[in-house]
XYZ file of C-alpha atoms in Angstrom:
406
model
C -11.482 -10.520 -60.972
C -15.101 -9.673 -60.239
C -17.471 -12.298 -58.458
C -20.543 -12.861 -58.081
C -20.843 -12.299 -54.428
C -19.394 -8.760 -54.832
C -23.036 -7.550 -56.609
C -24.378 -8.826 -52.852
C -22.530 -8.418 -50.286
C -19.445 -5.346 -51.536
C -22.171 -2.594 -49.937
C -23.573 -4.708 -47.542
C -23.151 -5.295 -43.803
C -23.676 -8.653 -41.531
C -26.824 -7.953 -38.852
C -24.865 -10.325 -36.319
C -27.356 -11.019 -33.988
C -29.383 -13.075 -36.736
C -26.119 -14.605 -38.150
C -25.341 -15.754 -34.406
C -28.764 -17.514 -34.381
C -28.504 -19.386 -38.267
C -25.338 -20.058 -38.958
C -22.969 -22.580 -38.097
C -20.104 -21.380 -35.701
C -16.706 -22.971 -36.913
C -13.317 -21.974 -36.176
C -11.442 -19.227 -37.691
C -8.119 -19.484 -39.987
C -6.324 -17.545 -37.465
C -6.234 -18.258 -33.236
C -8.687 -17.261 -31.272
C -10.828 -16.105 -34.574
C -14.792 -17.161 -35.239
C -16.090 -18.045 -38.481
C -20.161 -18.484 -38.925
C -20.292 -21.076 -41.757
C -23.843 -21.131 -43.906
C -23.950 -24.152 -46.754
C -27.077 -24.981 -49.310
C -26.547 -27.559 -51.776
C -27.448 -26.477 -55.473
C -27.529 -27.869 -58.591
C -29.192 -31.234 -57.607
C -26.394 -31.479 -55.175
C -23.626 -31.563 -57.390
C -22.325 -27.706 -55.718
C -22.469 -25.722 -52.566
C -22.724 -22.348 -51.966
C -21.014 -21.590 -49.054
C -20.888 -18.280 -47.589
C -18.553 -17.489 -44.291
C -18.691 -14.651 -42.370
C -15.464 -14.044 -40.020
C -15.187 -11.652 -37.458
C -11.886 -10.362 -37.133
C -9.871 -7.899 -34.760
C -7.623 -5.184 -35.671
C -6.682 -5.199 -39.222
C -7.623 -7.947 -41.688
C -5.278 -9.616 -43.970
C -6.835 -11.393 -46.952
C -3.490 -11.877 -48.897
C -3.311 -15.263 -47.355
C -6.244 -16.768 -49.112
C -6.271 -15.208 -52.896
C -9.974 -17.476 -53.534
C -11.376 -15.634 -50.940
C -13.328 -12.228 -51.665
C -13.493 -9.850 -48.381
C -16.425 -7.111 -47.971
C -15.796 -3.857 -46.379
C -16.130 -4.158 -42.335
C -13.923 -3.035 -39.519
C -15.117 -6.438 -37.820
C -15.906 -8.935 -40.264
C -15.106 -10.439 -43.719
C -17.321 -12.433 -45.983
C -16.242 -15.180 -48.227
C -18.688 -16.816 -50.784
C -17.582 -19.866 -52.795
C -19.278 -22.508 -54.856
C -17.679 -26.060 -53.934
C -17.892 -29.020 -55.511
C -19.225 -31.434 -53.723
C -17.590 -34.984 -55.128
C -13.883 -33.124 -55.354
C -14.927 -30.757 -51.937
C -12.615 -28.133 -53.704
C -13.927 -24.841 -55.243
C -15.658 -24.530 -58.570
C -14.047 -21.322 -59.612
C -15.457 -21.263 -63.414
C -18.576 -19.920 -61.948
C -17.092 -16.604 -61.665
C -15.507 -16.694 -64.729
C -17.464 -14.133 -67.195
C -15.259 -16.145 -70.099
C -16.725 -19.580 -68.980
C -19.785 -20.646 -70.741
C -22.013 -23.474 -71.573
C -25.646 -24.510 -70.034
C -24.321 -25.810 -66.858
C -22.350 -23.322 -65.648
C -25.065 -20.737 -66.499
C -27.471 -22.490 -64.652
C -24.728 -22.883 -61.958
C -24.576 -19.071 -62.122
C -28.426 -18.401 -61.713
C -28.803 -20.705 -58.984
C -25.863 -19.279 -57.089
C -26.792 -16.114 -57.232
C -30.354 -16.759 -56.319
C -28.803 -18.516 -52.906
C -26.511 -15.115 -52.199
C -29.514 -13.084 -52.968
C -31.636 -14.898 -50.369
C -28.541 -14.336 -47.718
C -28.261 -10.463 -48.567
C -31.599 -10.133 -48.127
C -32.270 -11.665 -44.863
C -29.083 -11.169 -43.271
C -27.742 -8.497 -43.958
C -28.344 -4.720 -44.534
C -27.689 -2.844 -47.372
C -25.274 0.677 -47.237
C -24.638 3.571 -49.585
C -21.233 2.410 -49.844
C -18.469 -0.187 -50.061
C -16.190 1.249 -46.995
C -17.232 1.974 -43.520
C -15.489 5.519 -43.537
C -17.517 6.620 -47.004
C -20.926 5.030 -44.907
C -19.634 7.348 -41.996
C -19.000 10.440 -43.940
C -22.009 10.428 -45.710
C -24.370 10.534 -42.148
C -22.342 13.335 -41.183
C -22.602 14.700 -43.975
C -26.454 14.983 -44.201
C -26.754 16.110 -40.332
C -24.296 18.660 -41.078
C -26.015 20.021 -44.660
C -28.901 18.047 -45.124
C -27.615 16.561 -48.121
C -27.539 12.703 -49.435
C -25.704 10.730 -52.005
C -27.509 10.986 -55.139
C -26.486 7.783 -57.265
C -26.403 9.734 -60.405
C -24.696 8.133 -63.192
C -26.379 5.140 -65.202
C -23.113 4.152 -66.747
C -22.394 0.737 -65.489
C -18.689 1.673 -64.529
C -20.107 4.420 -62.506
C -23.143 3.012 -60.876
C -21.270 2.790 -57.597
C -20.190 6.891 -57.840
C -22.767 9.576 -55.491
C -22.625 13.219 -56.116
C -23.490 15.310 -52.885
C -24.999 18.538 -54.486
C -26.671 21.941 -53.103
C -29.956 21.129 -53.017
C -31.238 22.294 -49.718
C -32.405 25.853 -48.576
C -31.962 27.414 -44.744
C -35.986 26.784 -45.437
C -35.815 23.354 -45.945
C -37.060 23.671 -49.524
C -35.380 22.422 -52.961
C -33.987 26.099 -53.797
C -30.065 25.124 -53.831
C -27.530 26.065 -56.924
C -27.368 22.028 -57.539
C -23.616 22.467 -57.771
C -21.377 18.997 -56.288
C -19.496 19.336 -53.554
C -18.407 16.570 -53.081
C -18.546 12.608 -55.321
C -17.578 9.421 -53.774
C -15.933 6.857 -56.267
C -14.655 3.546 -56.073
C -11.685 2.996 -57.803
C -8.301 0.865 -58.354
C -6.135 2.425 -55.965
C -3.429 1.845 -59.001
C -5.222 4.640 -60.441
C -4.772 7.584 -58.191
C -1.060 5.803 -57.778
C -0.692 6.826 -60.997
C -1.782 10.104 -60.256
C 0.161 11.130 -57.206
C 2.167 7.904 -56.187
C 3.590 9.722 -52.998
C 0.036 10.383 -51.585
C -1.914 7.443 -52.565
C 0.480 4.646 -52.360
C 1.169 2.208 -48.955
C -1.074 0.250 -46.759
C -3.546 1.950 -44.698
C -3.207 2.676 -40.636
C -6.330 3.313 -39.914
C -9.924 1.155 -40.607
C -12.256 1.543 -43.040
C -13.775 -1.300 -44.235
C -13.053 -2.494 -47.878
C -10.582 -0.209 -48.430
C -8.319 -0.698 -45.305
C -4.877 -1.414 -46.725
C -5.793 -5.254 -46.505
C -2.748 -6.727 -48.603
C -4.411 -6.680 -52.212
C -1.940 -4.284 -53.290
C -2.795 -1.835 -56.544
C -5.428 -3.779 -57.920
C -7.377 -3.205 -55.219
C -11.184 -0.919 -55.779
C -11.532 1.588 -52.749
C -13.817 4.644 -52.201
C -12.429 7.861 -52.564
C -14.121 10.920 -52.618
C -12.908 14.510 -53.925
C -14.076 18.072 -52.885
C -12.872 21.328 -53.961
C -10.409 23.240 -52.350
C -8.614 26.680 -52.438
C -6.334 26.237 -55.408
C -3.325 28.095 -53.086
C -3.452 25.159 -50.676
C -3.202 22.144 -53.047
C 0.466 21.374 -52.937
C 0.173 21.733 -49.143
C -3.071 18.482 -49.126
C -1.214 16.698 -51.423
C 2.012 16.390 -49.267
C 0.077 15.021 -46.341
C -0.988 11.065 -46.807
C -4.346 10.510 -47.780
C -4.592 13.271 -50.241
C -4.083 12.577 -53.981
C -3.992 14.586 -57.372
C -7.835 14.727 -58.528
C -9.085 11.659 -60.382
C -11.341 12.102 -63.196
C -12.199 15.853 -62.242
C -10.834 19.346 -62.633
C -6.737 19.146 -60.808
C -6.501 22.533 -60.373
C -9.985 22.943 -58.132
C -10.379 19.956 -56.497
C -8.646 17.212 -54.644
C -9.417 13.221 -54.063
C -9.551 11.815 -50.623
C -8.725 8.269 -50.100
C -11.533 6.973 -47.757
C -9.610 4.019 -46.344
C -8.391 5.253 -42.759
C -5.747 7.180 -43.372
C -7.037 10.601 -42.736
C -9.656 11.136 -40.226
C -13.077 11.003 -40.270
C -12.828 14.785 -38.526
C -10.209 15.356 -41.038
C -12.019 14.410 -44.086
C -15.298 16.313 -43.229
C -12.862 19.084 -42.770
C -12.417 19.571 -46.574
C -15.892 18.190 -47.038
C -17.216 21.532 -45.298
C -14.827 23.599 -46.929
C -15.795 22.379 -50.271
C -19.335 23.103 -49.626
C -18.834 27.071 -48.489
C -16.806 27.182 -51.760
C -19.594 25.823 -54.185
C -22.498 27.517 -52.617
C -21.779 30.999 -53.416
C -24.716 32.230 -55.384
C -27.058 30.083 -53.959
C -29.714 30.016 -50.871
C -28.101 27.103 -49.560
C -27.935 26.104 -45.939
C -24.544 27.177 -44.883
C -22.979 24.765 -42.195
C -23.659 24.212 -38.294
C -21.720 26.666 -36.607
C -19.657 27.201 -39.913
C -17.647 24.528 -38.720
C -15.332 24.959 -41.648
C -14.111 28.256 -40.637
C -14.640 27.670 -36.489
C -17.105 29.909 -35.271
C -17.758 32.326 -38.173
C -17.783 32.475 -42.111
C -15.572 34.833 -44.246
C -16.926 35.993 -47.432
C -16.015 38.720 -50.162
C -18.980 41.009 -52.282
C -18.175 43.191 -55.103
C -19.352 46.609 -55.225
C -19.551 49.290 -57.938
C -17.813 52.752 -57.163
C -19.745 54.147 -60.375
C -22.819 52.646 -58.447
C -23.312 53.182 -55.230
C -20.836 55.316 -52.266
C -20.406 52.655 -49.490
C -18.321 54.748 -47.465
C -20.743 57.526 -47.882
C -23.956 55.159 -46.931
C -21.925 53.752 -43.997
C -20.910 57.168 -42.598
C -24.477 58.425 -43.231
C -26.121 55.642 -41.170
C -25.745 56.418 -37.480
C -25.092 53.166 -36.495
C -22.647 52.622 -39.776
C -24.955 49.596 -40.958
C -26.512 49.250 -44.654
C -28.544 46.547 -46.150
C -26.859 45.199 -48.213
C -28.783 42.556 -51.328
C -27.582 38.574 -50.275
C -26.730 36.175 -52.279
C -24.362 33.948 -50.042
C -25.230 31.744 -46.649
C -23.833 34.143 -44.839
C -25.856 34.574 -41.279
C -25.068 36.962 -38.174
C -21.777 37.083 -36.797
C -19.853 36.638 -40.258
C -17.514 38.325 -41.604
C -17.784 40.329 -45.106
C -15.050 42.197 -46.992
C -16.170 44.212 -49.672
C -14.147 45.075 -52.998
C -14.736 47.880 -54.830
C -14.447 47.113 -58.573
C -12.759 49.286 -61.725
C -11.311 52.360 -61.426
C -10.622 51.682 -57.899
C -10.304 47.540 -57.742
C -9.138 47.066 -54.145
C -10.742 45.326 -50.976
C -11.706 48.330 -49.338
C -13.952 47.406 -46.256
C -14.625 44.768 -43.379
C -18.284 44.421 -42.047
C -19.980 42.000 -39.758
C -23.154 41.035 -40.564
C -25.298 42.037 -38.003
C -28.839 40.189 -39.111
C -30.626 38.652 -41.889
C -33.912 40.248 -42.651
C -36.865 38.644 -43.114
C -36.893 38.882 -46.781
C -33.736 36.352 -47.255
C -32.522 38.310 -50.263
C -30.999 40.932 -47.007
C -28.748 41.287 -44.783
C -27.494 43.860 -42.187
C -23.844 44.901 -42.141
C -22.060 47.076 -39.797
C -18.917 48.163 -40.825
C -15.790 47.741 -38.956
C -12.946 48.781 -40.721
C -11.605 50.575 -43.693
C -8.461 49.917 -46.119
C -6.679 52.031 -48.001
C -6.861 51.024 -52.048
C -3.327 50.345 -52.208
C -3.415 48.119 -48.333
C -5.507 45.138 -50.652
C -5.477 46.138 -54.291
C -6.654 43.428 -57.208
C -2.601 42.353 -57.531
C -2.557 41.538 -53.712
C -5.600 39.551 -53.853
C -4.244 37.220 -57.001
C -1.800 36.639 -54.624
C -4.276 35.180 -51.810
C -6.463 32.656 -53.598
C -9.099 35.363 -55.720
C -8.696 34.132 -59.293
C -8.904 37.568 -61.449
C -11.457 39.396 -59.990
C -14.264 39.250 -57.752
C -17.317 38.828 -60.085
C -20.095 37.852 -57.455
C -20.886 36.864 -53.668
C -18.215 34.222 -52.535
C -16.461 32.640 -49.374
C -13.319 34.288 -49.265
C -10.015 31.726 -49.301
C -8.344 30.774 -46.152
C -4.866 32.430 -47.180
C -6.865 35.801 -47.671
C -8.763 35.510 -44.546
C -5.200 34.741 -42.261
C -3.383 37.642 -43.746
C -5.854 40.244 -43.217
C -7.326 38.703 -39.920
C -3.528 38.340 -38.377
């Protein structure tokens, strides 16, 4: 059951410090554990709002108090109920959408004016309900420039950010505007259904509202999915963490459960991955350091044999460099194979790309190595995570990459 408090405080976080000064400091339910206690009357007295925040250490366990709604913190849970003053027990028809009358909507109003107030001046509002998503998402735009864009005005998806290309190496809006990457929060009984071996259990790790706190399958967390290299799915979705994409494409991409059980290092892992597979074709930014594929990127370029001669153009140049049209991040020091197309349709060449030109349509590449058509033919490359053919500029999968690099 939703509450009221969850419109508040669910992407929210405590500023302490004023807490510390305003609140009352009670005991905790558990030994050794502080609760800061805040209580307004409402109502003409006949209710209370009271709203607790409870620092906590290690992993919370809310299972013990089922009244009680917790909001994503490694350090802290808030609780908000309305009491009734005469009885001193909980008024719980106030967050009961079924419940109606004039009192109780009145109750409702005043309520939600007093959690409003509390939001507002003590705490401070987040992107998202779980610590990890909050994390991801600032590494996420000092890694690609990119942030959440709250996209969807459906009122089931209001809490769901896309993180699209928008970005270009020149700091303008020039990107493809293709996702790579959308954080959700949804009923973990969901993706059980989906892959009940990955996205089952409690949580090891922290990660604020979704941190394997005891509410079982009915429980909302964030998840987020990327895209991945089709040949490595059923490798991700053996390890825990990793679940069978909801509500998007399950051949392409993946879903992430952001509740601490993978990584943060881990997650932006895939998240970098996912963005070097959706920008080909765009000007985007590529990466720091292509961090996705350690220090260098791997892509693969079509060519036409009825077209143009590379090998000919290579062996004329004296330094075995062309300049070559770019439509890919790619920037000095990467790696590009190119595949030659019909009649020949075989990855026939490895360059390095030696510069970018100032015109950031070019780049420089020196060759530095030469297959034989039948060493990577079209067959071969099916076999290594190309789909088909090779119909434009694109990163090159991982499988590819280790067998020819090895």
């Amino acid at each position: 059951m939703s509450r009221i408090s969850d419109k508040f405080f669910s992407k929210a976080r405590p500023r302490m410090a004023d807490i510390w000064q305003d609140f009352k400091r009670v005991k905790g339910p558990e030994p050794g554990e502080v609760s800061y206690l805040y209580r307004e009357p409402f109502m003409d007295g006949d209710l209370v709002a009271e709203i607790r925040v409870r620092q906590v250490t290690g992993k919370a366990d809310e299972s013990a108090d089922v009244r009680s709604v917790g909001h994503g913190g490694d350090h802290f849970i808030v609780t908000c109920r309305a009491i009734d003053a005469d009885l001193g027990s909980e008024y719980p028809i106030i967050d009961q959408e079924s419940a109606v009358g004039k009192y109780v909507g009145q109750a409702r109003e005043e309520y939600a004016a007093i959690l409003k107030g509390i939001a507002e001046k003590y705490f401070t509002p987040v992107p998202f309900a779980s610590d990890q998503a909050n994390r991801i998402a600032l590494r996420i735009a000092g890694e690609t420039g990119e942030a959440p864009e709250f996209a969807f005005s459906q009122k089931n998806h209001a809490d769901s950010a896309v993180f699209r290309h928008t970005t270009g190496r020149s700091g303008k809006k020039v990107g493809n505007g293709k996702w790579f990457a959308i954080v959700m929060n949804v009923k973990r009984s969901k993706l059980q259904d989906a892959n009940a071996a990955s996205c089952s259990g409690d949580a090891a790790g922290t990660g604020g509202a979704g941190s394997g706190d005891g509410r079982g399958q009915d429980e909302a967390i964030d998840v987020m999915n990327v895209k991945v290299d089709p040949a490595e799915l059923e490798k991700l979705l053996k390890e825990p963490g990793f679940c069978r994409c909801y509500h998007m494409n399950k051949k392409l991409w993946v879903t992430m459960t952001l509740d601490g059980r993978l990584s943060d290092d881990r997650v932006m892992e895939m998240v970098m991955k996912s963005f070097l597979l959706t920008e080909s074709g765009a000007s985007a930014r590529r990466p720091k350091s292509g961090e996705a594929r350690g220090p260098m990127a791997y892509w693969v370029i079509p060519s036409r044999p009825s077209r143009f001669d590379v090998l000919g153009g290579f062996t004329d140049s004296p330094d075995r460099t062309l300049v070559w049209h770019r439509r890919i991040g790619a920037l000095a020091g990467d790696i590009v194979y190119i595949y030659q197309t019909e009649p020949i349709g075989a990855l026939r060449f490895r360059c390095v790309v030696q510069s970018t030109m100032e015109d950031p349509r070019e780049m420089v590449l020196k060759l530095t190595d030469v297959y034989e058509p039948g060493r990577y033919p079209r067959a071969w490359l099916n076999e290594h995570g190309i789909r088909k053919t090779v119909r434009g500029q694109r990163c090159a999968p991982d499988e590819l990459v280790r067998e020819i690099e090895k």
